[in-house]
Amino acid sequence: EKDGHDWFMRKEIFEQPRAVADSLIGRRTTAGLLALDEMRLADEEIRDLDKIIIIACGTSFYAGMVAKYAIEHWTRTPVEVELASEFRYRDPIVDQTTLVVAISQSGETADTLQAIRHAKSQRARVLAICNTNGSSIPRESDAVIYTHAGPEIGVASTKGFLTQLVACYLLALYVAQVKGTRYGDEIDEIMVQLEAMPDHIATVLEQAESVYELARAHVGTRSVLFLGRHAGYPVALEGALKLKELAYLHAEGFAAGELKHGPIALIEDGLPVLCVVPPRGRDQLHGKMISGIQEVRARGALTICLAEEGDRKIEPYADHLIRLPQVPVLLQPLVAIVPLQLFACELATALGHDVDQPRNLAKSVTVE
Ligand code: F6R
């Protein structure tokens, strides 16, 4: 049942190329347009949208953070991302021109369910991104995009996260198509890039052994930091969450630009810092990330850098280098999170923890 793997989580990490491919199947019509069958919002409603609010918890929230970058860039529609548990309590400004997007793998998360009930009471339209057919959140939503990860058994979300990202990109492209903020050929080009992602993810998985080795070398580590920028920032947060929940280690993700505003004080000799380096295409981003990495390394950090193939500039500043395929910055989370999942899974295993059933956690959080 685990396909020869020791943990469901590890099996699910290796299923990600398939899960991403399945979540993309059937989304393009012969006319080249995007079709989202389960989306039940009229084009007119989409054209009238003033704002999108994404609500979710945990890993799903980080998928929402990535979605914000993609939706705003491709559709020019303002996006807020909010923790479901906070949403209701701040008297959010929501009306019929607001689309609330609830992201939930299980579809049963109580905080998220309560948040969409509140949004509906304020007349917002609600769209669910969900992996579980017929669960509460899609049932109570106006529209749904189902992800096709298949059942996720490991408590820590992996393929659930990747397929949520895919659904978010599809939603962004769909809104761009309906609103006319992107031309058909641009949308087509991004779809082609998305359709190449399963192979790219498989390429990253080929490096599993070297990531495992690195993870096992960190058995005595008490704290790990993660740095990212732009779409790599949520990846840093998600990488840190995986390590907390599985290895029970202190782990924190930071936006690299925030370093000098405080977190750099944490850097001490030998502290491992995992850095998600953006592709070189976005020059400013890349250069700024490198200077952040330089700063922490100068203060003794041990830098483990995830950087695209062919990036030579990072080499002098990386104690360890994990190569990522060359992909656009907005899609990079789909490949960049994979080594971080492998790292957390292997380190937790080496520490003797139950990876599939981490202490104190439940797969479905049905109480607020
Ligand atoms: C982390 C994890 C949790 C969930 C969160 C939301 O690995 O699995 O943080 O992402 O509890 O769950 P869903 O997506 O089911 O609403």
PDB file of C-alpha atoms in Angstrom, residues 13-14 17 97 144 187 253:
ATOM      1  CA  ILE A  13       6.013  12.977  -2.278  1.00  0.00           C
ATOM      2  CA  PHE A  14       6.991  10.645  -5.104  1.00  0.00           C
ATOM      3  CA  PRO A  17       4.464  14.322 -10.775  1.00  0.00           C
ATOM      4  CA  THR A  97     -18.154  41.888  -5.824  1.00  0.00           C
ATOM      5  CA  VAL A 144     -15.314  24.460  -6.769  1.00  0.00           C
ATOM      6  CA  ILE A 187      -2.321  31.886 -21.355  1.00  0.00           C
ATOM      7  CA  GLY A 253      10.772  30.934   7.386  1.00  0.00           C
TER       8      GLY A 253
END
